[in-house]
Amino acid sequence: MPTDRATFPQVVDSVREQTSLLLGSTIGFTDEDWARPTALSGWTRSHVAAHLADGAMAMIRVIEGLRQGIEQRLYESDAAKRRSIELGALASGLDLQIRLDTSASTLQVELPELEFDARPVELRAGYRLPFRRLPLARLSEVVLHHMDLAPNFEPRDLPAAIAVELLRFQVDRIGRSGDYPPLKVVADEGYTGVVGRIGDGIEMHGPAGDLLAWLARGTESPRIYRA
């Protein structure tokens, strides 16, 4: 039987829960730990943290614009986004931890009001989604970047409905991009998604959380297999 769709309140609660798990992973990092590279090209853990904090503040700014009836993008430009991350990554480990915590806490208060808002927000050039999906976008960022910050973290323990929502979000985000070969993902929970170029491609099966990690970060798992 297909897993029921996660409700909006469940997604918002998961943002808080997954953020708490991430902060629990990073609280013991030394400055040397923060300086370690990640699998993301050119990014240290400090870059990832700066990006997460910037992302939370950008969402807060966009939500405030919503209240005022002013449509805003998350970032002024890709160049401005990169510059802010590079500057933020220079902070000490303590400052990064504080920024992660305070920005996430401030954003968490704002998310519930978006439940019924279908107006579009631009996450990046050419990619828009309804405001009510913004908490899911944030949840995706938190879960995937937790994997970047702490390689021992895997999203396999996510509640089934949340894992499926995140896999669906990743599939929608990639879309039929010509940069990806044809691929079908078939989750044990009842969800099937297709990404990449049009054509016959491979078919991967397994739990939604494992498929998410594999699709987004190339993380192998004995629980996923090619059909």
mmCIF file of N, CA, C and O in Angstrom, residues 70-162:
data_model
loop_
_atom_site.group_PDB
_atom_site.id
_atom_site.type_symbol
_atom_site.label_atom_id
_atom_site.label_comp_id
_atom_site.label_asym_id
_atom_site.label_seq_id
_atom_site.Cartn_x
_atom_site.Cartn_y
_atom_site.Cartn_z
ATOM 1 N N ILE A 70 5.243 42.064 -1.349
ATOM 2 C CA ILE A 70 6.392 42.304 -2.229
ATOM 3 C C ILE A 70 7.030 40.962 -2.582
ATOM 4 O O ILE A 70 7.503 40.242 -1.706
ATOM 5 N N GLU A 71 7.038 40.623 -3.863
ATOM 6 C CA GLU A 71 7.655 39.368 -4.293
ATOM 7 C C GLU A 71 9.176 39.512 -4.310
ATOM 8 O O GLU A 71 9.713 40.460 -4.874
ATOM 9 N N GLN A 72 9.843 38.579 -3.639
ATOM 10 C CA GLN A 72 11.298 38.602 -3.582
ATOM 11 C C GLN A 72 11.860 37.231 -3.938
ATOM 12 O O GLN A 72 11.224 36.207 -3.683
ATOM 13 N N ARG A 73 13.055 37.226 -4.510
ATOM 14 C CA ARG A 73 13.775 35.980 -4.728
ATOM 15 C C ARG A 73 14.542 35.635 -3.462
ATOM 16 O O ARG A 73 14.830 36.504 -2.635
ATOM 17 N N LEU A 74 14.899 34.370 -3.340
ATOM 18 C CA LEU A 74 15.697 33.968 -2.182
ATOM 19 C C LEU A 74 17.043 34.680 -2.172
ATOM 20 O O LEU A 74 17.520 35.105 -1.119
ATOM 21 N N TYR A 75 17.651 34.808 -3.353
ATOM 22 C CA TYR A 75 18.967 35.435 -3.429
ATOM 23 C C TYR A 75 18.978 36.465 -4.550
ATOM 24 O O TYR A 75 18.354 36.269 -5.597
ATOM 25 N N GLU A 76 19.686 37.537 -4.323
ATOM 26 C CA GLU A 76 19.791 38.606 -5.313
ATOM 27 C C GLU A 76 20.370 38.088 -6.619
ATOM 28 O O GLU A 76 19.919 38.435 -7.710
ATOM 29 N N SER A 77 21.375 37.237 -6.510
ATOM 30 C CA SER A 77 22.017 36.635 -7.682
ATOM 31 C C SER A 77 22.864 35.470 -7.208
ATOM 32 O O SER A 77 23.161 35.331 -6.011
ATOM 33 N N ASP A 78 23.265 34.615 -8.151
ATOM 34 C CA ASP A 78 24.147 33.502 -7.797
ATOM 35 C C ASP A 78 25.486 34.011 -7.263
ATOM 36 O O ASP A 78 26.063 33.430 -6.341
ATOM 37 N N ALA A 79 25.971 35.105 -7.848
ATOM 38 C CA ALA A 79 27.252 35.662 -7.404
ATOM 39 C C ALA A 79 27.151 36.170 -5.974
ATOM 40 O O ALA A 79 28.064 35.950 -5.159
ATOM 41 N N ALA A 80 26.051 36.850 -5.654
ATOM 42 C CA ALA A 80 25.861 37.352 -4.290
ATOM 43 C C ALA A 80 25.735 36.198 -3.302
ATOM 44 O O ALA A 80 26.254 36.264 -2.173
ATOM 45 N N LYS A 81 25.064 35.131 -3.720
ATOM 46 C CA LYS A 81 24.923 33.949 -2.872
ATOM 47 C C LYS A 81 26.290 33.340 -2.566
ATOM 48 O O LYS A 81 26.614 33.049 -1.412
ATOM 49 N N ARG A 82 27.114 33.166 -3.610
ATOM 50 C CA ARG A 82 28.450 32.579 -3.418
ATOM 51 C C ARG A 82 29.323 33.465 -2.536
ATOM 52 O O ARG A 82 30.057 32.968 -1.672
ATOM 53 N N ARG A 83 29.248 34.768 -2.742
ATOM 54 C CA ARG A 83 30.059 35.697 -1.960
ATOM 55 C C ARG A 83 29.691 35.636 -0.480
ATOM 56 O O ARG A 83 30.562 35.626 0.406
ATOM 57 N N SER A 84 28.392 35.576 -0.200
ATOM 58 C CA SER A 84 27.944 35.502 1.188
ATOM 59 C C SER A 84 28.401 34.208 1.856
ATOM 60 O O SER A 84 28.812 34.207 3.027
ATOM 61 N N ILE A 85 28.364 33.112 1.112
ATOM 62 C CA ILE A 85 28.811 31.835 1.669
ATOM 63 C C ILE A 85 30.305 31.870 1.971
ATOM 64 O O ILE A 85 30.748 31.417 3.038
ATOM 65 N N GLU A 86 31.085 32.414 1.051
ATOM 66 C CA GLU A 86 32.530 32.482 1.261
ATOM 67 C C GLU A 86 32.868 33.323 2.487
ATOM 68 O O GLU A 86 33.747 32.968 3.279
ATOM 69 N N LEU A 87 32.164 34.441 2.656
ATOM 70 C CA LEU A 87 32.408 35.295 3.819
ATOM 71 C C LEU A 87 31.955 34.605 5.101
ATOM 72 O O LEU A 87 32.652 34.623 6.116
ATOM 73 N N GLY A 88 30.784 33.960 5.047
ATOM 74 C CA GLY A 88 30.268 33.281 6.234
ATOM 75 C C GLY A 88 31.140 32.139 6.679
ATOM 76 O O GLY A 88 31.257 31.851 7.879
ATOM 77 N N ALA A 89 31.790 31.483 5.725
ATOM 78 C CA ALA A 89 32.637 30.336 6.041
ATOM 79 C C ALA A 89 33.899 30.727 6.801
ATOM 80 O O ALA A 89 34.589 29.864 7.350
ATOM 81 N N LEU A 90 34.201 32.018 6.861
ATOM 82 C CA LEU A 90 35.390 32.484 7.582
ATOM 83 C C LEU A 90 35.155 32.591 9.089
ATOM 84 O O LEU A 90 36.099 32.791 9.845
ATOM 85 N N ALA A 91 33.913 32.449 9.518
ATOM 86 C CA ALA A 91 33.581 32.594 10.935
ATOM 87 C C ALA A 91 34.158 31.442 11.757
ATOM 88 O O ALA A 91 34.484 30.372 11.228
ATOM 89 N N SER A 92 34.263 31.656 13.047
ATOM 90 C CA SER A 92 34.727 30.601 13.944
ATOM 91 C C SER A 92 33.655 29.520 14.064
ATOM 92 O O SER A 92 32.482 29.732 13.731
ATOM 93 N N GLY A 93 34.057 28.370 14.550
ATOM 94 C CA GLY A 93 33.111 27.285 14.734
ATOM 95 C C GLY A 93 31.970 27.667 15.659
ATOM 96 O O GLY A 93 30.807 27.322 15.402
ATOM 97 N N LEU A 94 32.282 28.370 16.741
ATOM 98 C CA LEU A 94 31.241 28.788 17.677
ATOM 99 C C LEU A 94 30.249 29.716 17.003
ATOM 100 O O LEU A 94 29.026 29.576 17.167
ATOM 101 N N ASP A 95 30.770 30.678 16.229
ATOM 102 C CA ASP A 95 29.876 31.604 15.541
ATOM 103 C C ASP A 95 29.010 30.886 14.510
ATOM 104 O O ASP A 95 27.831 31.221 14.327
ATOM 105 N N LEU A 96 29.574 29.897 13.826
ATOM 106 C CA LEU A 96 28.785 29.134 12.864
ATOM 107 C C LEU A 96 27.657 28.381 13.559
ATOM 108 O O LEU A 96 26.519 28.365 13.080
ATOM 109 N N GLN A 97 27.975 27.763 14.688
ATOM 110 C CA GLN A 97 26.954 27.021 15.431
ATOM 111 C C GLN A 97 25.843 27.961 15.897
ATOM 112 O O GLN A 97 24.653 27.625 15.798
ATOM 113 N N ILE A 98 26.212 29.119 16.380
ATOM 114 C CA ILE A 98 25.218 30.090 16.841
ATOM 115 C C ILE A 98 24.348 30.578 15.683
ATOM 116 O O ILE A 98 23.126 30.680 15.802
ATOM 117 N N ARG A 99 24.982 30.854 14.540
ATOM 118 C CA ARG A 99 24.224 31.302 13.363
ATOM 119 C C ARG A 99 23.255 30.228 12.891
ATOM 120 O O ARG A 99 22.105 30.520 12.524
ATOM 121 N N LEU A 100 23.712 28.987 12.857
ATOM 122 C CA LEU A 100 22.831 27.888 12.470
ATOM 123 C C LEU A 100 21.620 27.807 13.379
ATOM 124 O O LEU A 100 20.474 27.676 12.923
ATOM 125 N N ASP A 101 21.867 27.892 14.664
ATOM 126 C CA ASP A 101 20.810 27.748 15.666
ATOM 127 C C ASP A 101 19.823 28.912 15.613
ATOM 128 O O ASP A 101 18.603 28.716 15.518
ATOM 129 N N THR A 102 20.332 30.132 15.654
ATOM 130 C CA THR A 102 19.439 31.296 15.743
ATOM 131 C C THR A 102 18.653 31.509 14.449
ATOM 132 O O THR A 102 17.456 31.834 14.483
ATOM 133 N N SER A 103 19.295 31.317 13.298
ATOM 134 C CA SER A 103 18.580 31.501 12.031
ATOM 135 C C SER A 103 17.487 30.448 11.869
ATOM 136 O O SER A 103 16.365 30.755 11.432
ATOM 137 N N ALA A 104 17.792 29.206 12.240
ATOM 138 C CA ALA A 104 16.807 28.132 12.134
ATOM 139 C C ALA A 104 15.640 28.367 13.085
ATOM 140 O O ALA A 104 14.473 28.138 12.724
ATOM 141 N N SER A 105 15.944 28.818 14.291
ATOM 142 C CA SER A 105 14.879 29.074 15.268
ATOM 143 C C SER A 105 13.952 30.190 14.805
ATOM 144 O O SER A 105 12.724 30.102 14.956
ATOM 145 N N THR A 106 14.526 31.238 14.241
ATOM 146 C CA THR A 106 13.718 32.345 13.752
ATOM 147 C C THR A 106 12.833 31.902 12.590
ATOM 148 O O THR A 106 11.650 32.238 12.517
ATOM 149 N N LEU A 107 13.393 31.116 11.674
ATOM 150 C CA LEU A 107 12.624 30.626 10.540
ATOM 151 C C LEU A 107 11.499 29.704 10.991
ATOM 152 O O LEU A 107 10.382 29.769 10.451
ATOM 153 N N GLN A 108 11.767 28.859 11.970
ATOM 154 C CA GLN A 108 10.767 27.891 12.424
ATOM 155 C C GLN A 108 9.470 28.571 12.844
ATOM 156 O O GLN A 108 8.371 28.049 12.605
ATOM 157 N N VAL A 109 9.587 29.728 13.451
ATOM 158 C CA VAL A 109 8.400 30.475 13.898
ATOM 159 C C VAL A 109 7.563 30.935 12.711
ATOM 160 O O VAL A 109 6.335 31.046 12.795
ATOM 161 N N GLU A 110 8.220 31.187 11.583
ATOM 162 C CA GLU A 110 7.546 31.756 10.416
ATOM 163 C C GLU A 110 6.860 30.707 9.540
ATOM 164 O O GLU A 110 5.909 31.020 8.816
ATOM 165 N N LEU A 111 7.327 29.474 9.551
ATOM 166 C CA LEU A 111 6.868 28.485 8.587
ATOM 167 C C LEU A 111 5.379 28.136 8.663
ATOM 168 O O LEU A 111 4.737 27.955 7.615
ATOM 169 N N PRO A 112 4.772 28.018 9.860
ATOM 170 C CA PRO A 112 3.373 27.579 9.904
ATOM 171 C C PRO A 112 2.401 28.458 9.132
ATOM 172 O O PRO A 112 1.376 27.958 8.649
ATOM 173 N N GLU A 113 2.689 29.752 8.995
ATOM 174 C CA GLU A 113 1.740 30.644 8.342
ATOM 175 C C GLU A 113 1.653 30.422 6.830
ATOM 176 O O GLU A 113 0.779 30.990 6.166
ATOM 177 N N LEU A 114 2.515 29.601 6.269
ATOM 178 C CA LEU A 114 2.549 29.407 4.820
ATOM 179 C C LEU A 114 1.614 28.301 4.340
ATOM 180 O O LEU A 114 1.506 28.070 3.126
ATOM 181 N N GLU A 115 0.935 27.636 5.238
ATOM 182 C CA GLU A 115 0.220 26.400 4.906
ATOM 183 C C GLU A 115 -0.719 26.523 3.708
ATOM 184 O O GLU A 115 -0.799 25.612 2.879
ATOM 185 N N PHE A 116 -1.437 27.613 3.588
ATOM 186 C CA PHE A 116 -2.461 27.718 2.548
ATOM 187 C C PHE A 116 -2.097 28.718 1.455
ATOM 188 O O PHE A 116 -2.956 29.133 0.682
ATOM 189 N N ASP A 117 -0.832 29.095 1.384
ATOM 190 C CA ASP A 117 -0.411 30.112 0.419
ATOM 191 C C ASP A 117 0.152 29.462 -0.842
ATOM 192 O O ASP A 117 1.187 28.806 -0.802
ATOM 193 N N ALA A 118 -0.539 29.651 -1.946
ATOM 194 C CA ALA A 118 -0.135 29.038 -3.213
ATOM 195 C C ALA A 118 0.640 29.992 -4.113
ATOM 196 O O ALA A 118 1.003 29.627 -5.233
ATOM 197 N N ARG A 119 0.911 31.209 -3.640
ATOM 198 C CA ARG A 119 1.683 32.136 -4.466
ATOM 199 C C ARG A 119 3.092 31.597 -4.684
ATOM 200 O O ARG A 119 3.637 30.925 -3.820
ATOM 201 N N PRO A 120 3.686 31.881 -5.847
ATOM 202 C CA PRO A 120 4.981 31.287 -6.167
ATOM 203 C C PRO A 120 6.152 32.053 -5.549
ATOM 204 O O PRO A 120 6.093 33.269 -5.357
ATOM 205 N N VAL A 121 7.200 31.312 -5.251
ATOM 206 C CA VAL A 121 8.463 31.900 -4.827
ATOM 207 C C VAL A 121 9.553 31.262 -5.679
ATOM 208 O O VAL A 121 9.498 30.069 -5.985
ATOM 209 N N GLU A 122 10.540 32.056 -6.073
ATOM 210 C CA GLU A 122 11.625 31.562 -6.922
ATOM 211 C C GLU A 122 12.797 31.118 -6.053
ATOM 212 O O GLU A 122 13.446 31.931 -5.402
ATOM 213 N N LEU A 123 13.061 29.822 -6.060
ATOM 214 C CA LEU A 123 14.189 29.291 -5.298
ATOM 215 C C LEU A 123 15.504 29.506 -6.025
ATOM 216 O O LEU A 123 16.534 29.758 -5.416
ATOM 217 N N ARG A 124 15.458 29.381 -7.323
ATOM 218 C CA ARG A 124 16.625 29.677 -8.161
ATOM 219 C C ARG A 124 16.084 30.058 -9.534
ATOM 220 O O ARG A 124 14.892 29.885 -9.802
ATOM 221 N N ALA A 125 16.933 30.573 -10.390
ATOM 222 C CA ALA A 125 16.494 31.025 -11.705
ATOM 223 C C ALA A 125 15.759 29.905 -12.438
ATOM 224 O O ALA A 125 16.305 28.818 -12.637
ATOM 225 N N GLY A 126 14.510 30.150 -12.785
ATOM 226 C CA GLY A 126 13.728 29.186 -13.537
ATOM 227 C C GLY A 126 13.069 28.111 -12.703
ATOM 228 O O GLY A 126 12.392 27.226 -13.247
ATOM 229 N N TYR A 127 13.232 28.130 -11.387
ATOM 230 C CA TYR A 127 12.642 27.103 -10.522
ATOM 231 C C TYR A 127 11.793 27.779 -9.463
ATOM 232 O O TYR A 127 12.304 28.418 -8.551
ATOM 233 N N ARG A 128 10.472 27.648 -9.608
ATOM 234 C CA ARG A 128 9.535 28.267 -8.692
ATOM 235 C C ARG A 128 8.643 27.198 -8.080
ATOM 236 O O ARG A 128 8.374 26.160 -8.685
ATOM 237 N N LEU A 129 8.174 27.475 -6.882
ATOM 238 C CA LEU A 129 7.213 26.589 -6.237
ATOM 239 C C LEU A 129 6.304 27.411 -5.337
ATOM 240 O O LEU A 129 6.626 28.554 -5.008
ATOM 241 N N PRO A 130 5.165 26.869 -4.925
ATOM 242 C CA PRO A 130 4.259 27.620 -4.056
ATOM 243 C C PRO A 130 4.871 27.858 -2.681
ATOM 244 O O PRO A 130 5.646 27.030 -2.188
ATOM 245 N N PHE A 131 4.501 28.967 -2.057
ATOM 246 C CA PHE A 131 5.021 29.268 -0.721
ATOM 247 C C PHE A 131 4.786 28.118 0.244
ATOM 248 O O PHE A 131 5.621 27.845 1.112
ATOM 249 N N ARG A 132 3.662 27.430 0.110
ATOM 250 C CA ARG A 132 3.357 26.355 1.057
ATOM 251 C C ARG A 132 4.350 25.202 0.970
ATOM 252 O O ARG A 132 4.395 24.348 1.849
ATOM 253 N N ARG A 133 5.162 25.173 -0.093
ATOM 254 C CA ARG A 133 6.177 24.127 -0.225
ATOM 255 C C ARG A 133 7.529 24.563 0.333
ATOM 256 O O ARG A 133 8.479 23.779 0.349
ATOM 257 N N LEU A 134 7.620 25.793 0.800
ATOM 258 C CA LEU A 134 8.895 26.298 1.309
ATOM 259 C C LEU A 134 9.409 25.473 2.497
ATOM 260 O O LEU A 134 10.611 25.196 2.575
ATOM 261 N N PRO A 135 8.542 25.056 3.442
ATOM 262 C CA PRO A 135 9.058 24.206 4.524
ATOM 263 C C PRO A 135 9.675 22.901 4.014
ATOM 264 O O PRO A 135 10.665 22.431 4.571
ATOM 265 N N LEU A 136 9.095 22.332 2.951
ATOM 266 C CA LEU A 136 9.663 21.108 2.398
ATOM 267 C C LEU A 136 11.024 21.378 1.768
ATOM 268 O O LEU A 136 11.952 20.565 1.895
ATOM 269 N N ALA A 137 11.162 22.530 1.119
ATOM 270 C CA ALA A 137 12.460 22.907 0.555
ATOM 271 C C ALA A 137 13.498 23.051 1.664
ATOM 272 O O ALA A 137 14.648 22.616 1.517
ATOM 273 N N ARG A 138 13.098 23.661 2.768
ATOM 274 C CA ARG A 138 14.023 23.801 3.897
ATOM 275 C C ARG A 138 14.370 22.442 4.493
ATOM 276 O O ARG A 138 15.540 22.164 4.803
ATOM 277 N N LEU A 139 13.387 21.575 4.629
ATOM 278 C CA LEU A 139 13.640 20.239 5.169
ATOM 279 C C LEU A 139 14.630 19.484 4.297
ATOM 280 O O LEU A 139 15.538 18.816 4.796
ATOM 281 N N SER A 140 14.485 19.597 2.983
ATOM 282 C CA SER A 140 15.411 18.952 2.063
ATOM 283 C C SER A 140 16.836 19.467 2.274
ATOM 284 O O SER A 140 17.791 18.677 2.331
ATOM 285 N N GLU A 141 16.980 20.783 2.409
ATOM 286 C CA GLU A 141 18.297 21.368 2.641
ATOM 287 C C GLU A 141 18.914 20.829 3.932
ATOM 288 O O GLU A 141 20.090 20.458 3.977
ATOM 289 N N VAL A 142 18.118 20.790 4.991
ATOM 290 C CA VAL A 142 18.634 20.370 6.297
ATOM 291 C C VAL A 142 19.071 18.904 6.259
ATOM 292 O O VAL A 142 20.175 18.551 6.719
ATOM 293 N N VAL A 143 18.238 18.046 5.697
ATOM 294 C CA VAL A 143 18.552 16.613 5.678
ATOM 295 C C VAL A 143 19.768 16.329 4.794
ATOM 296 O O VAL A 143 20.703 15.619 5.206
ATOM 297 N N LEU A 144 19.794 16.875 3.593
ATOM 298 C CA LEU A 144 20.908 16.590 2.683
ATOM 299 C C LEU A 144 22.219 17.194 3.197
ATOM 300 O O LEU A 144 23.275 16.549 3.111
ATOM 301 N N HIS A 145 22.148 18.404 3.742
ATOM 302 C CA HIS A 145 23.389 19.010 4.231
ATOM 303 C C HIS A 145 23.836 18.403 5.557
ATOM 304 O O HIS A 145 25.023 18.488 5.894
ATOM 305 N N HIS A 146 22.918 17.784 6.300
ATOM 306 C CA HIS A 146 23.339 17.018 7.472
ATOM 307 C C HIS A 146 24.233 15.864 7.011
ATOM 308 O O HIS A 146 25.241 15.547 7.651
ATOM 309 N N MET A 147 23.889 15.259 5.882
ATOM 310 C CA MET A 147 24.733 14.205 5.324
ATOM 311 C C MET A 147 26.106 14.745 4.949
ATOM 312 O O MET A 147 27.129 14.064 5.128
ATOM 313 N N ASP A 148 26.165 15.972 4.448
ATOM 314 C CA ASP A 148 27.444 16.575 4.070
ATOM 315 C C ASP A 148 28.296 16.894 5.299
ATOM 316 O O ASP A 148 29.516 16.766 5.273
ATOM 317 N N LEU A 149 27.633 17.317 6.370
ATOM 318 C CA LEU A 149 28.347 17.708 7.584
ATOM 319 C C LEU A 149 28.778 16.508 8.414
ATOM 320 O O LEU A 149 29.829 16.530 9.063
ATOM 321 N N ALA A 150 27.981 15.459 8.413
ATOM 322 C CA ALA A 150 28.251 14.285 9.244
ATOM 323 C C ALA A 150 28.022 13.038 8.399
ATOM 324 O O ALA A 150 26.886 12.560 8.278
ATOM 325 N N PRO A 151 29.074 12.500 7.778
ATOM 326 C CA PRO A 151 28.922 11.366 6.861
ATOM 327 C C PRO A 151 28.253 10.148 7.481
ATOM 328 O O PRO A 151 27.751 9.288 6.752
ATOM 329 N N ASN A 152 28.251 10.046 8.816
ATOM 330 C CA ASN A 152 27.608 8.899 9.452
ATOM 331 C C ASN A 152 26.095 9.067 9.533
ATOM 332 O O ASN A 152 25.376 8.132 9.902
ATOM 333 N N PHE A 153 25.588 10.266 9.188
ATOM 334 C CA PHE A 153 24.144 10.477 9.198
ATOM 335 C C PHE A 153 23.550 10.004 7.881
ATOM 336 O O PHE A 153 24.007 10.367 6.805
ATOM 337 N N GLU A 154 22.509 9.190 7.967
ATOM 338 C CA GLU A 154 21.801 8.727 6.785
ATOM 339 C C GLU A 154 20.302 8.920 7.018
ATOM 340 O O GLU A 154 19.824 8.716 8.139
ATOM 341 N N PRO A 155 19.553 9.304 5.982
ATOM 342 C CA PRO A 155 18.131 9.591 6.175
ATOM 343 C C PRO A 155 17.257 8.352 6.199
ATOM 344 O O PRO A 155 16.044 8.440 6.048
ATOM 345 N N ARG A 156 17.846 7.177 6.412
ATOM 346 C CA ARG A 156 17.053 5.948 6.374
ATOM 347 C C ARG A 156 16.049 5.870 7.520
ATOM 348 O O ARG A 156 15.064 5.122 7.436
ATOM 349 N N ASP A 157 16.288 6.616 8.608
ATOM 350 C CA ASP A 157 15.404 6.548 9.768
ATOM 351 C C ASP A 157 14.308 7.612 9.743
ATOM 352 O O ASP A 157 13.575 7.766 10.722
ATOM 353 N N LEU A 158 14.197 8.343 8.645
ATOM 354 C CA LEU A 158 13.116 9.311 8.524
ATOM 355 C C LEU A 158 11.768 8.594 8.535
ATOM 356 O O LEU A 158 11.649 7.472 8.029
ATOM 357 N N PRO A 159 10.720 9.225 9.100
ATOM 358 C CA PRO A 159 9.383 8.645 8.971
ATOM 359 C C PRO A 159 9.055 8.414 7.502
ATOM 360 O O PRO A 159 9.456 9.199 6.639
ATOM 361 N N ALA A 160 8.355 7.339 7.203
ATOM 362 C CA ALA A 160 8.119 6.938 5.815
ATOM 363 C C ALA A 160 7.509 8.057 4.985
ATOM 364 O O ALA A 160 7.953 8.325 3.860
ATOM 365 N N ALA A 161 6.487 8.716 5.513
ATOM 366 C CA ALA A 161 5.811 9.765 4.742
ATOM 367 C C ALA A 161 6.749 10.928 4.440
ATOM 368 O O ALA A 161 6.702 11.513 3.350
ATOM 369 N N ILE A 162 7.625 11.257 5.376
ATOM 370 C CA ILE A 162 8.584 12.354 5.169
ATOM 371 C C ILE A 162 9.641 11.947 4.156
ATOM 372 O O ILE A 162 10.026 12.728 3.269
#
